[in-house]
CSV table of C-alpha atoms in Angstrom, one decimal:
chain,number,residue,atom,x,y,z
A,1,MET,CA,-0.5,-19.4,-23.3
A,2,THR,CA,-1.8,-19.2,-27.0
A,3,LYS,CA,-5.6,-19.5,-25.9
A,4,LYS,CA,-8.0,-16.5,-26.6
A,5,HIS,CA,-10.0,-15.1,-23.5
A,6,THR,CA,-13.9,-16.3,-23.9
A,7,ASP,CA,-16.4,-13.7,-22.1
A,8,LYS,CA,-18.5,-15.5,-19.7
A,9,GLY,CA,-19.5,-12.3,-18.2
A,10,GLY,CA,-17.1,-11.8,-16.3
A,11,ALA,CA,-16.2,-7.8,-17.2
A,12,GLU,CA,-19.6,-7.3,-16.3
A,13,SER,CA,-19.8,-8.9,-12.6
A,14,PRO,CA,-17.1,-9.1,-9.6
A,15,MET,CA,-14.9,-11.9,-8.9
A,16,LYS,CA,-17.0,-13.2,-6.0
A,17,ASP,CA,-15.6,-16.7,-5.6
A,18,PHE,CA,-11.8,-17.5,-5.3
A,19,ALA,CA,-12.6,-21.1,-5.2
A,20,GLY,CA,-11.2,-23.2,-8.0
A,21,LYS,CA,-9.2,-19.8,-9.7
A,22,ILE,CA,-5.2,-19.6,-9.7
A,23,ALA,CA,-3.8,-16.8,-7.9
A,24,VAL,CA,0.0,-15.6,-8.0
A,25,ILE,CA,1.3,-13.6,-5.2
A,26,THR,CA,5.1,-11.9,-5.0
A,27,GLY,CA,6.5,-11.7,-1.4
A,28,GLY,CA,4.1,-14.7,-0.1
A,29,GLY,CA,7.1,-15.7,2.3
A,30,THR,CA,6.1,-13.1,5.2
A,31,GLY,CA,3.5,-10.5,6.1
A,32,MET,CA,0.5,-9.9,4.3
A,33,GLY,CA,1.9,-12.0,1.4
A,34,ARG,CA,1.7,-14.8,3.8
A,35,GLU,CA,-1.9,-14.4,5.0
A,36,LEU,CA,-3.2,-13.8,1.2
A,37,ALA,CA,-1.7,-16.7,0.6
A,38,ARG,CA,-3.7,-18.8,3.9
A,39,GLN,CA,-6.9,-17.2,3.4
A,40,LEU,CA,-6.7,-17.7,-0.3
A,41,VAL,CA,-6.1,-21.0,-0.1
A,42,ALA,CA,-8.4,-22.0,3.1
A,43,GLU,CA,-11.0,-20.7,-0.5
A,44,GLY,CA,-10.2,-23.4,-2.4
A,45,CYS,CA,-8.0,-20.9,-4.8
A,46,ASN,CA,-4.5,-22.5,-6.1
A,47,VAL,CA,-1.3,-20.2,-5.0
A,48,ALA,CA,1.6,-20.2,-7.0
A,49,MET,CA,4.4,-17.4,-4.5
A,50,CYS,CA,7.8,-16.2,-5.1
A,51,ASP,CA,10.1,-14.7,-2.8
A,52,VAL,CA,13.4,-14.2,-1.9
A,53,SER,CA,13.0,-16.5,0.7
A,54,GLU,CA,13.0,-20.3,0.1
A,55,ALA,CA,12.6,-20.9,3.9
A,56,ALA,CA,10.3,-18.2,4.4
A,57,MET,CA,8.0,-19.6,1.5
A,58,ALA,CA,8.1,-23.4,3.0
A,59,GLU,CA,6.4,-22.1,6.4
A,60,THR,CA,3.6,-20.4,4.1
A,61,LYS,CA,3.0,-23.4,2.5
A,62,ARG,CA,3.6,-25.7,5.8
A,63,LEU,CA,0.9,-23.1,7.5
A,64,CYS,CA,-1.1,-23.6,3.9
A,65,GLU,CA,-1.2,-27.1,4.6
A,66,ILE,CA,-2.2,-27.7,8.0
A,67,GLU,CA,-5.5,-28.1,7.2
A,68,LYS,CA,-5.4,-30.9,4.4
A,69,LEU,CA,-6.1,-29.3,0.9
A,70,PRO,CA,-8.7,-30.6,-1.5
A,71,GLN,CA,-7.5,-32.9,-4.1
A,72,GLY,CA,-6.2,-31.2,-6.8
A,73,LEU,CA,-5.5,-28.0,-5.3
A,74,ARG,CA,-1.8,-26.6,-5.9
A,75,VAL,CA,0.7,-24.3,-3.6
A,76,THR,CA,4.0,-23.9,-5.5
A,77,THR,CA,6.9,-22.1,-4.3
A,78,HIS,CA,9.3,-20.2,-6.7
A,79,VAL,CA,12.3,-18.4,-5.5
A,80,ALA,CA,12.6,-15.1,-6.9
A,81,ASP,CA,13.6,-11.4,-6.9
A,82,VAL,CA,10.9,-9.4,-8.5
A,83,SER,CA,13.0,-6.3,-9.6
A,84,ILE,CA,14.7,-9.1,-12.0
A,85,GLU,CA,12.6,-9.4,-15.2
A,86,ASP,CA,14.6,-13.0,-15.7
A,87,HIS,CA,13.3,-14.4,-12.5
A,88,LEU,CA,10.0,-13.1,-13.3
A,89,LYS,CA,10.0,-14.9,-16.4
A,90,ARG,CA,11.1,-18.2,-14.6
A,91,PHE,CA,8.4,-17.8,-11.8
A,92,ARG,CA,5.6,-17.5,-14.6
A,93,ASP,CA,7.2,-21.2,-16.8
A,94,GLU,CA,8.0,-22.8,-13.7
A,95,LEU,CA,4.0,-21.7,-12.2
A,96,ALA,CA,2.5,-22.7,-15.9
A,97,GLU,CA,4.2,-26.5,-15.8
A,98,GLN,CA,3.9,-26.9,-11.9
A,99,GLN,CA,0.4,-25.4,-11.6
A,100,LYS,CA,-0.7,-26.7,-15.1
A,101,THR,CA,-2.0,-23.8,-16.7
A,102,ASP,CA,-1.8,-21.4,-19.3
A,103,ARG,CA,-3.6,-19.0,-17.3
A,104,ILE,CA,-4.0,-17.3,-13.7
A,105,HIS,CA,-7.0,-15.3,-12.2
A,106,LEU,CA,-5.5,-13.0,-9.9
A,107,LEU,CA,-1.9,-11.2,-9.3
A,108,PHE,CA,-0.9,-9.7,-6.1
A,109,ASN,CA,2.2,-7.8,-6.3
A,110,ASN,CA,2.8,-7.6,-3.1
A,111,ALA,CA,6.7,-7.8,-2.5
A,112,GLY,CA,8.5,-4.4,-1.0
A,113,ILE,CA,11.0,-3.6,0.9
A,114,GLY,CA,11.7,0.2,3.0
A,115,GLY,CA,15.4,1.7,3.3
A,116,GLY,CA,17.0,3.8,1.4
A,117,GLY,CA,15.3,6.8,2.0
A,118,SER,CA,17.7,9.6,1.9
A,119,LEU,CA,19.5,11.4,-1.0
A,120,PHE,CA,21.8,12.5,1.5
A,121,THR,CA,22.7,9.7,3.9
A,122,ASN,CA,22.0,6.8,2.3
A,123,THR,CA,23.9,5.4,-0.9
A,124,ARG,CA,22.3,5.4,-4.9
A,125,GLU,CA,22.5,1.2,-4.7
A,126,GLN,CA,20.3,1.2,-1.4
A,127,TRP,CA,18.1,4.0,-2.4
A,128,GLU,CA,17.7,1.8,-6.0
A,129,ARG,CA,16.8,-1.1,-4.1
A,130,THR,CA,13.8,0.0,-2.4
A,131,PHE,CA,12.2,2.1,-5.5
A,132,ASN,CA,13.2,-1.2,-7.9
A,133,ILE,CA,11.4,-3.5,-5.5
A,134,CYS,CA,8.5,-1.4,-4.6
A,135,TRP,CA,8.0,0.2,-8.0
A,136,GLY,CA,10.0,-2.6,-10.8
A,137,GLY,CA,8.6,-5.3,-8.9
A,138,VAL,CA,5.0,-3.9,-9.7
A,139,TYR,CA,5.6,-2.8,-12.9
A,140,LEU,CA,7.1,-6.3,-14.1
A,141,GLY,CA,4.7,-8.2,-12.3
A,142,VAL,CA,2.2,-6.6,-14.6
A,143,ARG,CA,4.2,-6.8,-18.0
A,144,THR,CA,5.3,-10.8,-16.7
A,145,PHE,CA,2.0,-11.9,-16.5
A,146,LEU,CA,-0.6,-9.7,-18.2
A,147,PRO,CA,-1.1,-12.3,-20.8
A,148,MET,CA,-2.1,-15.1,-18.6
A,149,LEU,CA,-4.3,-12.5,-17.3
A,150,VAL,CA,-5.8,-12.1,-20.5
A,151,ALA,CA,-6.3,-15.5,-21.5
A,152,ALA,CA,-8.7,-16.3,-18.2
A,153,ASP,CA,-12.0,-15.2,-18.5
A,154,GLU,CA,-12.1,-13.1,-15.6
A,155,ALA,CA,-9.1,-11.7,-13.4
A,156,HIS,CA,-7.8,-9.0,-11.2
A,157,ILE,CA,-4.4,-7.5,-10.3
A,158,VAL,CA,-3.9,-5.9,-7.0
A,159,ASN,CA,-1.4,-3.8,-6.3
A,160,THR,CA,0.3,-3.0,-3.1
A,161,ALA,CA,0.8,0.7,-2.5
A,162,SER,CA,0.7,2.3,0.7
A,163,VAL,CA,-0.5,5.1,3.0
A,164,ASN,CA,2.7,6.7,1.3
A,165,GLY,CA,1.1,6.6,-1.5
A,166,PHE,CA,-0.5,9.5,-1.2
A,167,TRP,CA,1.6,10.7,2.4
A,168,ALA,CA,5.3,10.6,1.5
A,169,SER,CA,6.6,10.8,4.9
A,170,ILE,CA,7.2,8.5,8.2
A,171,GLY,CA,7.6,11.8,10.4
A,172,MET,CA,9.9,14.8,10.7
A,173,GLY,CA,12.9,13.0,11.8
A,174,GLN,CA,13.4,10.4,8.8
A,175,ALA,CA,14.1,10.7,5.1
A,176,HIS,CA,11.4,8.5,3.4
A,177,THR,CA,11.9,9.3,-0.3
A,178,ALA,CA,12.5,5.9,-2.1
A,179,TYR,CA,9.6,3.9,-0.7
A,180,SER,CA,7.1,6.8,-1.0
A,181,SER,CA,8.4,7.5,-4.7
A,182,ALA,CA,8.1,3.8,-5.5
A,183,LYS,CA,4.5,3.7,-4.3
A,184,PHE,CA,3.5,7.1,-5.8
A,185,ALA,CA,4.7,5.3,-8.8
A,186,VAL,CA,2.6,1.9,-7.9
A,187,LYS,CA,-0.8,4.1,-6.8
A,188,GLY,CA,-0.5,6.4,-10.5
A,189,PHE,CA,0.5,3.3,-12.2
A,190,THR,CA,-2.4,1.1,-11.1
A,191,GLU,CA,-5.1,3.9,-11.3
A,192,ALA,CA,-3.7,4.8,-14.8
A,193,LEU,CA,-4.6,1.0,-15.6
A,194,ILE,CA,-8.4,1.0,-14.6
A,195,ASN,CA,-8.7,2.5,-18.3
A,196,ASP,CA,-6.3,1.2,-20.2
A,197,LEU,CA,-7.5,-2.8,-19.3
A,198,ARG,CA,-11.2,-1.1,-19.9
A,199,LEU,CA,-9.9,-0.3,-23.3
A,200,HIS,CA,-8.2,-3.4,-24.3
A,201,ALA,CA,-9.0,-6.3,-21.6
A,202,PRO,CA,-12.4,-5.6,-19.7
A,203,HIS,CA,-12.5,-8.8,-18.1
A,204,VAL,CA,-9.5,-8.1,-16.1
A,205,LYS,CA,-10.0,-5.7,-13.2
A,206,CYS,CA,-7.4,-3.8,-11.2
A,207,SER,CA,-7.2,-2.4,-7.2
A,208,VAL,CA,-4.4,-0.4,-5.8
A,209,VAL,CA,-3.6,-1.5,-2.0
A,210,MET,CA,-3.1,1.4,0.6
A,211,PRO,CA,-2.3,-0.2,4.1
A,212,GLY,CA,-1.6,2.1,7.0
A,213,HIS,CA,0.6,0.4,9.9
A,214,ILE,CA,0.8,-3.6,9.4
A,215,GLY,CA,2.3,-5.9,11.6
A,216,THR,CA,4.5,-7.0,9.3
A,217,SER,CA,8.5,-7.9,9.2
A,218,ILE,CA,9.3,-5.1,6.9
A,219,VAL,CA,11.6,-3.3,9.0
A,220,SER,CA,13.9,-6.6,9.9
A,221,ASN,CA,13.0,-8.1,6.5
A,222,SER,CA,14.7,-4.7,4.4
A,223,ARG,CA,17.3,-4.6,6.6
A,224,LYS,CA,18.5,-8.7,5.2
A,225,VAL,CA,17.4,-7.6,1.8
A,226,GLN,CA,19.5,-4.4,1.6
A,227,SER,CA,22.5,-5.9,3.2
A,228,ALA,CA,22.4,-9.3,1.4
A,229,ASP,CA,24.1,-10.9,4.8
A,230,GLY,CA,20.7,-12.6,6.0
A,231,SER,CA,21.5,-11.3,9.8
A,232,GLU,CA,19.5,-10.0,12.2
A,233,ARG,CA,22.5,-7.3,13.7
A,234,LEU,CA,23.5,-3.9,12.1
A,235,ASN,CA,26.7,-3.4,10.3
A,236,ALA,CA,29.0,-0.8,11.5
A,237,ASP,CA,27.8,1.5,8.5
A,238,GLU,CA,24.5,1.1,9.6
A,239,VAL,CA,24.7,1.4,13.5
A,240,ALA,CA,26.7,4.8,12.9
A,241,LEU,CA,23.6,5.6,9.9
A,242,THR,CA,20.9,4.5,12.8
A,243,ARG,CA,22.6,6.7,15.4
A,244,LYS,CA,22.4,9.9,13.6
A,245,ARG,CA,18.9,9.4,12.7
A,246,MET,CA,18.0,8.9,16.0
A,247,VAL,CA,20.1,12.0,16.8
A,248,THR,CA,18.5,13.9,14.0
A,249,ALA,CA,14.8,12.7,15.2
A,250,GLY,CA,15.4,13.7,18.9
A,251,VAL,CA,16.1,10.9,21.1
A,252,PRO,CA,17.8,11.7,23.9
A,253,ASP,CA,21.3,10.8,24.6
A,254,ALA,CA,21.4,8.9,21.0
A,255,ASP,CA,24.7,10.3,20.3
A,256,LYS,CA,25.7,8.9,24.1
A,257,MET,CA,24.6,5.2,22.5
A,258,SER,CA,26.9,2.4,22.5
A,259,ASP,CA,26.6,0.2,19.4
A,260,GLU,CA,24.9,-2.4,21.8
A,261,ASP,CA,22.4,0.3,22.2
A,262,ILE,CA,22.2,1.1,19.3
A,263,GLN,CA,21.3,-2.3,18.2
A,264,ALA,CA,19.1,-2.8,20.8
A,265,ALA,CA,17.0,-0.2,19.4
A,266,PHE,CA,16.4,-1.5,16.1
A,267,ALA,CA,15.5,-4.6,17.6
A,268,GLU,CA,12.8,-3.1,19.3
A,269,ARG,CA,12.3,-1.0,16.5
A,270,ALA,CA,11.9,-4.2,14.3
A,271,ARG,CA,9.4,-6.2,17.5
A,272,SER,CA,7.3,-2.8,18.0
A,273,PHE,CA,6.4,-2.5,14.0
A,274,LEU,CA,5.5,-6.1,13.8
A,275,GLU,CA,4.3,-6.5,17.3
A,276,ASP,CA,2.6,-3.7,18.6
A,277,ALA,CA,0.8,-2.2,14.7
A,278,PRO,CA,-2.9,-1.5,14.8
A,279,THR,CA,-4.3,-4.1,11.8
A,280,THR,CA,-2.4,-7.5,11.6
A,281,ALA,CA,-1.2,-9.4,8.4
A,282,ALA,CA,-4.2,-11.6,8.2
A,283,GLN,CA,-7.1,-8.4,9.0
A,284,ALA,CA,-5.0,-6.6,5.8
A,285,ALA,CA,-5.3,-9.6,3.8
A,286,LYS,CA,-8.7,-9.9,4.7
A,287,ILE,CA,-9.8,-6.3,3.7
A,288,ILE,CA,-7.8,-6.6,0.6
A,289,LEU,CA,-9.4,-9.9,-0.4
A,290,ASP,CA,-13.4,-8.5,0.2
A,291,GLY,CA,-12.2,-5.5,-1.6
A,292,VAL,CA,-11.2,-7.6,-4.6
A,293,LYS,CA,-14.9,-9.3,-3.8
A,294,ALA,CA,-16.3,-5.9,-4.0
A,295,GLU,CA,-14.3,-4.8,-7.0
A,296,ARG,CA,-13.0,-1.6,-5.3
A,297,TRP,CA,-10.0,0.0,-7.5
A,298,ARG,CA,-9.0,1.9,-4.3
A,299,ILE,CA,-8.6,-0.1,-1.2
A,300,LEU,CA,-7.5,1.3,1.8
A,301,VAL,CA,-6.4,-1.1,4.9
A,302,GLY,CA,-6.6,0.1,8.5
A,303,GLU,CA,-8.6,2.9,10.3
A,304,ASP,CA,-5.3,5.0,9.9
A,305,ALA,CA,-5.1,4.6,6.7
A,306,GLU,CA,-8.4,5.8,6.4
A,307,ARG,CA,-8.4,9.0,8.8
A,308,LEU,CA,-4.6,9.9,7.2
A,309,ASP,CA,-6.1,9.9,3.7
A,310,GLU,CA,-9.2,12.1,4.9
A,311,ARG,CA,-6.7,14.5,6.8
A,312,VAL,CA,-4.2,14.7,4.0
A,313,ARG,CA,-7.4,15.5,1.0
A,314,ALA,CA,-8.7,18.1,3.7
A,315,THR,CA,-5.8,19.9,4.1
A,316,PRO,CA,-2.9,19.5,1.7
A,317,GLU,CA,-1.2,22.6,2.1
A,318,GLN,CA,0.0,21.3,6.0
A,319,ALA,CA,0.3,17.7,5.4
A,320,TYR,CA,4.2,18.1,6.0
A,321,ASP,CA,3.9,20.3,8.8
A,322,ARG,CA,5.0,19.3,12.1
A,323,ALA,CA,1.6,20.0,13.7
A,324,PHE,CA,0.5,17.6,10.9
A,325,TYR,CA,2.0,14.6,11.7
A,326,GLU,CA,2.0,15.1,15.7
A,327,SER,CA,-1.7,15.8,16.0
A,328,PHE,CA,-2.3,12.5,13.4
A,329,THR,CA,0.3,9.9,15.5
A,330,GLN,CA,-1.7,11.1,18.4
A,331,GLU,CA,-4.7,10.2,17.2
A,332,VAL,CA,-4.0,6.5,15.7
A,333,GLY,CA,-1.6,6.1,18.1
A,334,TRP,CA,1.3,5.0,16.0
A,335,ARG,CA,4.7,4.8,16.9
A,336,LEU,CA,7.2,4.4,13.9
A,337,GLY,CA,10.0,6.0,15.3
């Protein structure tokens, strides 16, 4: 990775075409990461993805290859936990060898989990696990791949934050401190990168992505990562915590629900988050890629994200009042409980 950048105009014009480019995607096994991979490959872009689930990535790769890939196009998978710098360095070295390159053009720091929301009811380990993936994965991703981006003639960094990067809540009945703190950090970091890149690598651009409710498996995937057991079912501690959260949120008779009722409620929440979202992962990926082509540094994903952004800006002092949340969820149809 020693070749120097040679300016061919990339600093002056947006990246309009992904064909022949090389993209890195973290969290490529499911959700928006999977759909970004599929849409990039469809445009003739080489993709190197990482995830903690080898099986999930294998399915993403299969979906990318349903239509015969053009000769020479490469889709590679790499197991890595983005919160661990050595994993990302190994990912970088593997992709350099397998993609036969010393540079990349696109970096999508997409990996993320939820959970660990409360300083009171969650453990420090749960809290920091969420923060270290959602924030640390973005920071380490940029640190690790920046030399390969700078080596390209044009490049773009895309960091996934959330509406929780400007509104630190998912409602009155549930704490959300770890995820929101991480997403605020991602937003601020990316905004600060705009001028850092302009000063030192003007051919590299960046965008912060702020999705609203997107139909993904983040609820069930987060639980698997936090527990490290890979199971679809809650353990005894998680059942107790879920029951307490439901009582706090005012769910009728939650304190009288059996453990199996709690399991069923969690499974329904995960299903609903995936299947009842106002924006699909495929729609979100298209909005993101269109935003990169338009060189927008701020990419809101979903009408709910756009409306929430407007509301928070209009009445910031009321943003954490119950009336604000209830009127907004009624307006956009959020059912996140």
